[in-house]
Short mmCIF file of C-alpha atoms in Angstrom, two decimals:
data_model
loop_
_atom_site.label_atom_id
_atom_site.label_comp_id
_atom_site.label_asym_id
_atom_site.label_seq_id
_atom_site.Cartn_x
_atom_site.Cartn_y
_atom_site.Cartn_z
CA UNK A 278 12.15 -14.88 -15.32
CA UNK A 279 15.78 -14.59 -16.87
CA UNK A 280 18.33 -12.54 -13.50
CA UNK A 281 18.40 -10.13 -16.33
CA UNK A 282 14.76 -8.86 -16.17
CA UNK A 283 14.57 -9.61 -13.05
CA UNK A 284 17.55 -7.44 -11.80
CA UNK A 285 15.86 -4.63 -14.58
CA UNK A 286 12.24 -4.45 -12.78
CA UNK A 287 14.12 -4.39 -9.14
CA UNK A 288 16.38 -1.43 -10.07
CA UNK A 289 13.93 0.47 -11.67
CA UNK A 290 10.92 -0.04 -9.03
CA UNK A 291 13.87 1.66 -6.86
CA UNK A 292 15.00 4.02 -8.96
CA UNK A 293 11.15 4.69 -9.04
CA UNK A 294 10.91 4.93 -5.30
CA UNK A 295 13.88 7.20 -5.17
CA UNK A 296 12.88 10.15 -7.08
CA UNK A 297 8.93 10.06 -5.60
CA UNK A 298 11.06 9.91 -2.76
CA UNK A 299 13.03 13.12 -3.72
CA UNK A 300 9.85 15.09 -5.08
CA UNK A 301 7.87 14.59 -1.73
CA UNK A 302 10.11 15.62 0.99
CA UNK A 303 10.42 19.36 0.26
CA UNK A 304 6.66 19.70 0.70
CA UNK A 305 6.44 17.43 3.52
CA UNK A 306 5.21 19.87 6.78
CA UNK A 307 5.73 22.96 4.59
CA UNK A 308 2.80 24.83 5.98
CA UNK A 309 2.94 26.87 2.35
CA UNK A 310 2.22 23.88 0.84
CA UNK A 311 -1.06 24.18 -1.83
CA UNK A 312 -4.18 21.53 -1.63
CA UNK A 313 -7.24 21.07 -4.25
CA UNK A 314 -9.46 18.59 -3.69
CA UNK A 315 -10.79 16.25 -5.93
CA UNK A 316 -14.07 15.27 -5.09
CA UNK A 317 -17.44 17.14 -5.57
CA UNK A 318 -18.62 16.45 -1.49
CA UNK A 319 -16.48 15.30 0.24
CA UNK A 320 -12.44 16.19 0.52
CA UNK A 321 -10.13 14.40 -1.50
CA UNK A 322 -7.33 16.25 -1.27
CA UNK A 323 -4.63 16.39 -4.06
CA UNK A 324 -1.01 18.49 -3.67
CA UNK A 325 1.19 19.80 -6.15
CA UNK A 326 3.70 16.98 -4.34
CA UNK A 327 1.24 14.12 -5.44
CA UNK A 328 1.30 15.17 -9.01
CA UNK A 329 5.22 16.10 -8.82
CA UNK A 330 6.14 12.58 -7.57
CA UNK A 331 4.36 10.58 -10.11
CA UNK A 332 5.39 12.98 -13.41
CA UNK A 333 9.11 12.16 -11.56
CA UNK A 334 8.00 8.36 -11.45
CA UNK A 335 6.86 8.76 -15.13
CA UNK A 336 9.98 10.33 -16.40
CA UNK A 337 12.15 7.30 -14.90
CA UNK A 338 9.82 5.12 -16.85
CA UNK A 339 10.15 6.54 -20.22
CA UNK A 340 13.81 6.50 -20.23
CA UNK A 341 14.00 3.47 -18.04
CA UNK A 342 10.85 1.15 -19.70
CA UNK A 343 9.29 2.75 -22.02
CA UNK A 344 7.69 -0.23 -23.10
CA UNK A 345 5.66 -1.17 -20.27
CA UNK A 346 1.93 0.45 -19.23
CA UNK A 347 1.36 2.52 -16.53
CA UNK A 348 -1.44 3.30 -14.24
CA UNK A 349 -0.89 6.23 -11.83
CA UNK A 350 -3.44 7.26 -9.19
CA UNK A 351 -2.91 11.04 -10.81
CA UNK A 352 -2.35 11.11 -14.13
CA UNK A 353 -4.01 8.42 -15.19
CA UNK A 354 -3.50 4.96 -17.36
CA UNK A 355 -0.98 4.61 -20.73
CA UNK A 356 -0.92 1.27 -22.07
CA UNK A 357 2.37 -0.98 -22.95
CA UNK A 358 3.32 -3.60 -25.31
CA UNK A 359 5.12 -5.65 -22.41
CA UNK A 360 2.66 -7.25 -20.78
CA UNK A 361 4.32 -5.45 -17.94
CA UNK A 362 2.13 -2.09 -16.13
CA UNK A 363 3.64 0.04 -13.37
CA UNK A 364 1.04 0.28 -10.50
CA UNK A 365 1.74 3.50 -8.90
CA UNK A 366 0.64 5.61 -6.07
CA UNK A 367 2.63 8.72 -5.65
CA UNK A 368 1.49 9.62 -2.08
CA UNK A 369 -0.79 7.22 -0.38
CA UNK A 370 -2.15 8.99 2.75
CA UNK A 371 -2.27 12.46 1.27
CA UNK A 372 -4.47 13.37 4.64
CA UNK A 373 -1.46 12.12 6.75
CA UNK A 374 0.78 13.85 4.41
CA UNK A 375 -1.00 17.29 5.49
CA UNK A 376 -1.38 16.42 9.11
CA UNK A 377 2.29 15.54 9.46
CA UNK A 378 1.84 12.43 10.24
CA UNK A 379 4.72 10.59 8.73
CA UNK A 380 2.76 7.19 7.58
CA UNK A 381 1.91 7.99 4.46
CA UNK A 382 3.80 6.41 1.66
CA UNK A 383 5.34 5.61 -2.22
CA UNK A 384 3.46 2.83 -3.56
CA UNK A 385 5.06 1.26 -6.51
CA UNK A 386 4.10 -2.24 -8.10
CA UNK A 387 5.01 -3.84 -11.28
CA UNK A 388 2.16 -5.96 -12.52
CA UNK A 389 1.30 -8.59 -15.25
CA UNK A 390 -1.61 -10.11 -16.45
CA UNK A 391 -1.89 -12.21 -12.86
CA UNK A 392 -1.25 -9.24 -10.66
CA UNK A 393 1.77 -8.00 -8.71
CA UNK A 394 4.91 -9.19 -9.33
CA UNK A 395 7.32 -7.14 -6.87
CA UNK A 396 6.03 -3.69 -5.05
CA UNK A 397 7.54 -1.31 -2.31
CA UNK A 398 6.17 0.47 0.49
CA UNK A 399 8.63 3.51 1.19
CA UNK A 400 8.04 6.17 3.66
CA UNK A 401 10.69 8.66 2.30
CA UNK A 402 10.63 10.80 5.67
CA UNK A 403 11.72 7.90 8.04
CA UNK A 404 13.54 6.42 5.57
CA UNK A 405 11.75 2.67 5.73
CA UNK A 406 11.34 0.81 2.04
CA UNK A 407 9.12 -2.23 2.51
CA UNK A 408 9.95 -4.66 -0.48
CA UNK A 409 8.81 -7.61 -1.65
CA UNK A 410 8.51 -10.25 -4.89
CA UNK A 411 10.60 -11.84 -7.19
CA UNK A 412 12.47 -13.53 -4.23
CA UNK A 413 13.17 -10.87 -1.96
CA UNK A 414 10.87 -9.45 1.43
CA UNK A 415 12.41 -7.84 3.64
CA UNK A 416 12.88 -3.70 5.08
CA UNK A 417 15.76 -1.58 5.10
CA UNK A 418 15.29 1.35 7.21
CA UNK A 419 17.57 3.44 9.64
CA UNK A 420 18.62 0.29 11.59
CA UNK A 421 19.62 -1.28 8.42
CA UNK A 422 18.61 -4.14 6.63
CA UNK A 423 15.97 -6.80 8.02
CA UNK A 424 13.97 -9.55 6.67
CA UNK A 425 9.82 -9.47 6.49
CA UNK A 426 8.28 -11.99 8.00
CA UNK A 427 4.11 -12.33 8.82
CA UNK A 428 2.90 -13.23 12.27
CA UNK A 429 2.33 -16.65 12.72
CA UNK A 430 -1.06 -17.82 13.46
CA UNK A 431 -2.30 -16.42 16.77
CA UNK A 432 -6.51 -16.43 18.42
CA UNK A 433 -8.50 -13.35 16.52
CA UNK A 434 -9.22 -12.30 20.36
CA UNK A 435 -5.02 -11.43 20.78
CA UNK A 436 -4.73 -10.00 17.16
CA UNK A 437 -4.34 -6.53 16.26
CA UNK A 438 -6.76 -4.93 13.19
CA UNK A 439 -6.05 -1.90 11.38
CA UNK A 440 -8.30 0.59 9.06
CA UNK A 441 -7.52 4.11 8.06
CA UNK A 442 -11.53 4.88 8.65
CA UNK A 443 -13.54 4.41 11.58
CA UNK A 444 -16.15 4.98 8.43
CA UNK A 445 -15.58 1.73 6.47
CA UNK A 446 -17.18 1.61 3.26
CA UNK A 447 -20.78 1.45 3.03
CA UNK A 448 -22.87 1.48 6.18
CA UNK A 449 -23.03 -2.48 5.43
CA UNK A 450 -19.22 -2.96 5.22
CA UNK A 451 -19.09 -0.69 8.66
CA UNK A 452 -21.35 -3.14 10.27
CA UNK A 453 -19.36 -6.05 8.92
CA UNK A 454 -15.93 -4.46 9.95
CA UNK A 455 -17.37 -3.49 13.40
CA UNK A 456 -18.27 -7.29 14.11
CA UNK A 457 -14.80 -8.40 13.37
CA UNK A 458 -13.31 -5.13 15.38
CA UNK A 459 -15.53 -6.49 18.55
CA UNK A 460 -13.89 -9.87 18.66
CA UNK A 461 -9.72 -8.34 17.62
CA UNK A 462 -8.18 -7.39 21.07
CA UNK A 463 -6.86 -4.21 19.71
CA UNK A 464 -8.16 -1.96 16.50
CA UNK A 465 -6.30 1.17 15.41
CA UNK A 466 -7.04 3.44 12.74
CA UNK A 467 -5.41 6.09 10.34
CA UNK A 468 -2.22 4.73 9.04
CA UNK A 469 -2.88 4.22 5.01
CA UNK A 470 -0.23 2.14 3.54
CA UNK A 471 1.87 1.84 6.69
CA UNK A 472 -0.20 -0.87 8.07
CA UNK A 473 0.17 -3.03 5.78
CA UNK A 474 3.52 -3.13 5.83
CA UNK A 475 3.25 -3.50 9.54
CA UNK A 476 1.52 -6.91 8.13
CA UNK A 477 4.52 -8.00 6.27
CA UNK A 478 6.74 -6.93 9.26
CA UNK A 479 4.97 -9.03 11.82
CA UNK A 480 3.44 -6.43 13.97
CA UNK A 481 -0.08 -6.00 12.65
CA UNK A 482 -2.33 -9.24 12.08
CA UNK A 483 -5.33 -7.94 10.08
CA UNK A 484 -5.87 -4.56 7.57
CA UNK A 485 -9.63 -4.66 6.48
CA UNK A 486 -10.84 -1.91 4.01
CA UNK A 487 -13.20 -0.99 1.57
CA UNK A 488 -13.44 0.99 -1.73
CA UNK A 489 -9.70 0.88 -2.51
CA UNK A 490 -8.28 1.10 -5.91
CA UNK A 491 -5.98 -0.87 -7.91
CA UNK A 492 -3.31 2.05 -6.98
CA UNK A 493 -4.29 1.31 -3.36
CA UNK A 494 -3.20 -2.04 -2.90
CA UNK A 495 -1.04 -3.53 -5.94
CA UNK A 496 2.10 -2.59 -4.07
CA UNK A 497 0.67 -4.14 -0.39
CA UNK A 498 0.29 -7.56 -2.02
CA UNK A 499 3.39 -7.62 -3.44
CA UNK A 500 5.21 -7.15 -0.07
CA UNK A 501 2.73 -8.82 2.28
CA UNK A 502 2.25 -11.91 -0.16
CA UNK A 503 6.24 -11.82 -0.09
CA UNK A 504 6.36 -12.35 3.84
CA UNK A 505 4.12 -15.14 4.34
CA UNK A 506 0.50 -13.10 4.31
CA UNK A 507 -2.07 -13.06 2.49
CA UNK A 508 -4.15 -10.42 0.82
CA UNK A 509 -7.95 -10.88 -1.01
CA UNK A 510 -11.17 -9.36 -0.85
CA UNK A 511 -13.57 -10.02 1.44
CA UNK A 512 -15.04 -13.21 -0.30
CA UNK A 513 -11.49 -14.79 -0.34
CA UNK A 514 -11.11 -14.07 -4.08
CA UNK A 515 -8.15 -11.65 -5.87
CA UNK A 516 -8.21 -7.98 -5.10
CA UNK A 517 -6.31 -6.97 -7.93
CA UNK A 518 -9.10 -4.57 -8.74
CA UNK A 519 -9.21 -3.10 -5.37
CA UNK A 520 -12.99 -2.43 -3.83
CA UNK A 521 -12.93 -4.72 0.34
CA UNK A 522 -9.75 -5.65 0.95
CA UNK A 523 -8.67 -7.93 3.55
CA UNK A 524 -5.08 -8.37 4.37
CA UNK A 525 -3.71 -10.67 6.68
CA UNK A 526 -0.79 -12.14 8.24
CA UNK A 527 -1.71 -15.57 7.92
CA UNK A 528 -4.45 -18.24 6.36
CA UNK A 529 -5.98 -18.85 10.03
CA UNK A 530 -6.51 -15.11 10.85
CA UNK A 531 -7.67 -14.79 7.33
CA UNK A 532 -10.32 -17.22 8.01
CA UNK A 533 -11.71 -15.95 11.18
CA UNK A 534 -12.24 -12.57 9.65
CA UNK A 535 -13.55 -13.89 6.48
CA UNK A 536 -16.40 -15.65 8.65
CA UNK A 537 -17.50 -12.69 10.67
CA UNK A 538 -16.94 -10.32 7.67
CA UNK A 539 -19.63 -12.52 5.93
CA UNK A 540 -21.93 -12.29 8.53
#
């Protein structure tokens, strides 16, 4: 890829970041704040912050790229002529966003016809962007800048496994996961995008999900491929299209989950 385009797709992923970044925070533990829910059953909740951070992410697109595609967990897909689609997720963890909790985050992922090519993880209210692709992986934060590195290879019985659900998927995929939780020394649960980047930052080993979308987890490879990890469904194959994820520090972890995911 010519600096050029490369430099264009790195600026504009942040300039992306920066204004979901600037939409979010005012509604961010504002107990006024309004929720719908999208789902028939169950709660799938939706704020007027989701839908203001990705119309701001869209609006830095049309000036910015206007000639690449975009799919957007809210508002839906628009095709390109580039080859190039923006993969974004304007607040991933809206249930931590209404809790409080601040590990929700800004996924944003530029994509081609092979998947991911760079993404960021940014959570705008401690101020950490997670980036990684086209040569770079690393965090700046409060503490400054730092690079991203995976965990090296370490016994599944010393690793540490994160899901947001102590539901996983299907009661199947719950069976599955809680074979591989029995054998990880620690499991915790709830933290959305933030564990994964706690993958690319070498504190987490494993992140094992199910039913994710491609808005879900386009961003997550980016970074987490970036730092030496490795991210695929639960057969080993791409997860472009989201659905069981596995994501994992490193190819021997990766293995030893893989086996007792399988059964």
């Amino acid at each position: 890829m010519p600096p050029e385009d490369r430099d264009s797709l790195i600026a504009t992923a942040h300039a992306l970041a920066d204004a979901a970044r600037a939409a979010t925070l005012p509604h961010f533990r504002d107990s006024a704040l309004s929720v719908d829910s999208k789902g028939q059953g169950d709660f799938d909740p939706v704020t007027e912050a989701d839908r203001g951070a990705e119309a701001a992410m869209r609006a830095v697109l049309a000036e910015r790229r206007p000639e690449d595609g975009i799919l957007g967990e809210e508002l839906g897909q628009c095709d390109g002529q580039s080859g190039l689609t923006w993969v974004l997720d304007p607040i991933d963890g809206t249930r931590g966003f209404l809790a409080g909790t601040p590990t929700w985050g800004v996924l944003v992922a530029v994509s081609d016809a092979n998947g991911p090519v760079y993404g960021i993880i940014d959570q705008p209210y401690i101020g950490e962007r997670f980036c990684g692709g086209l040569g770079e992986a690393h965090l700046d934060g409060p503490h400054g800048r730092r690079a991203l590195r995976s965990r090296a290879a370490r016994p599944l019985d010393e690793a540490i496994l994160f899901t947001t659900f102590p539901e996983v998927g299907t009661a199947d995929e719950e069976r599955a996961f809680r074979r591989l939780s029995g054998k990880a020394r620690l499991t915790r649960y709830g933290m959305d995008c933030y564990a994964y980047a706690l993958v690319a930052l070498g504190q987490v080993d494993l992140v094992v999900e199910a039913g994710l979308h491609p808005y879900d987890i386009h961003a997550p490879i980016a970074v987490i491929e970036a730092a030496g990890g490795l991210v695929t469904d639960w057969q080993g194959r791409p997860v472009h299209g989201g659905g069981q994820v596995i994501a994992a520090a490193n190819a021997q972890v990766h293995a030893a989950a893989l086996a007792l995911l399988a059964g």
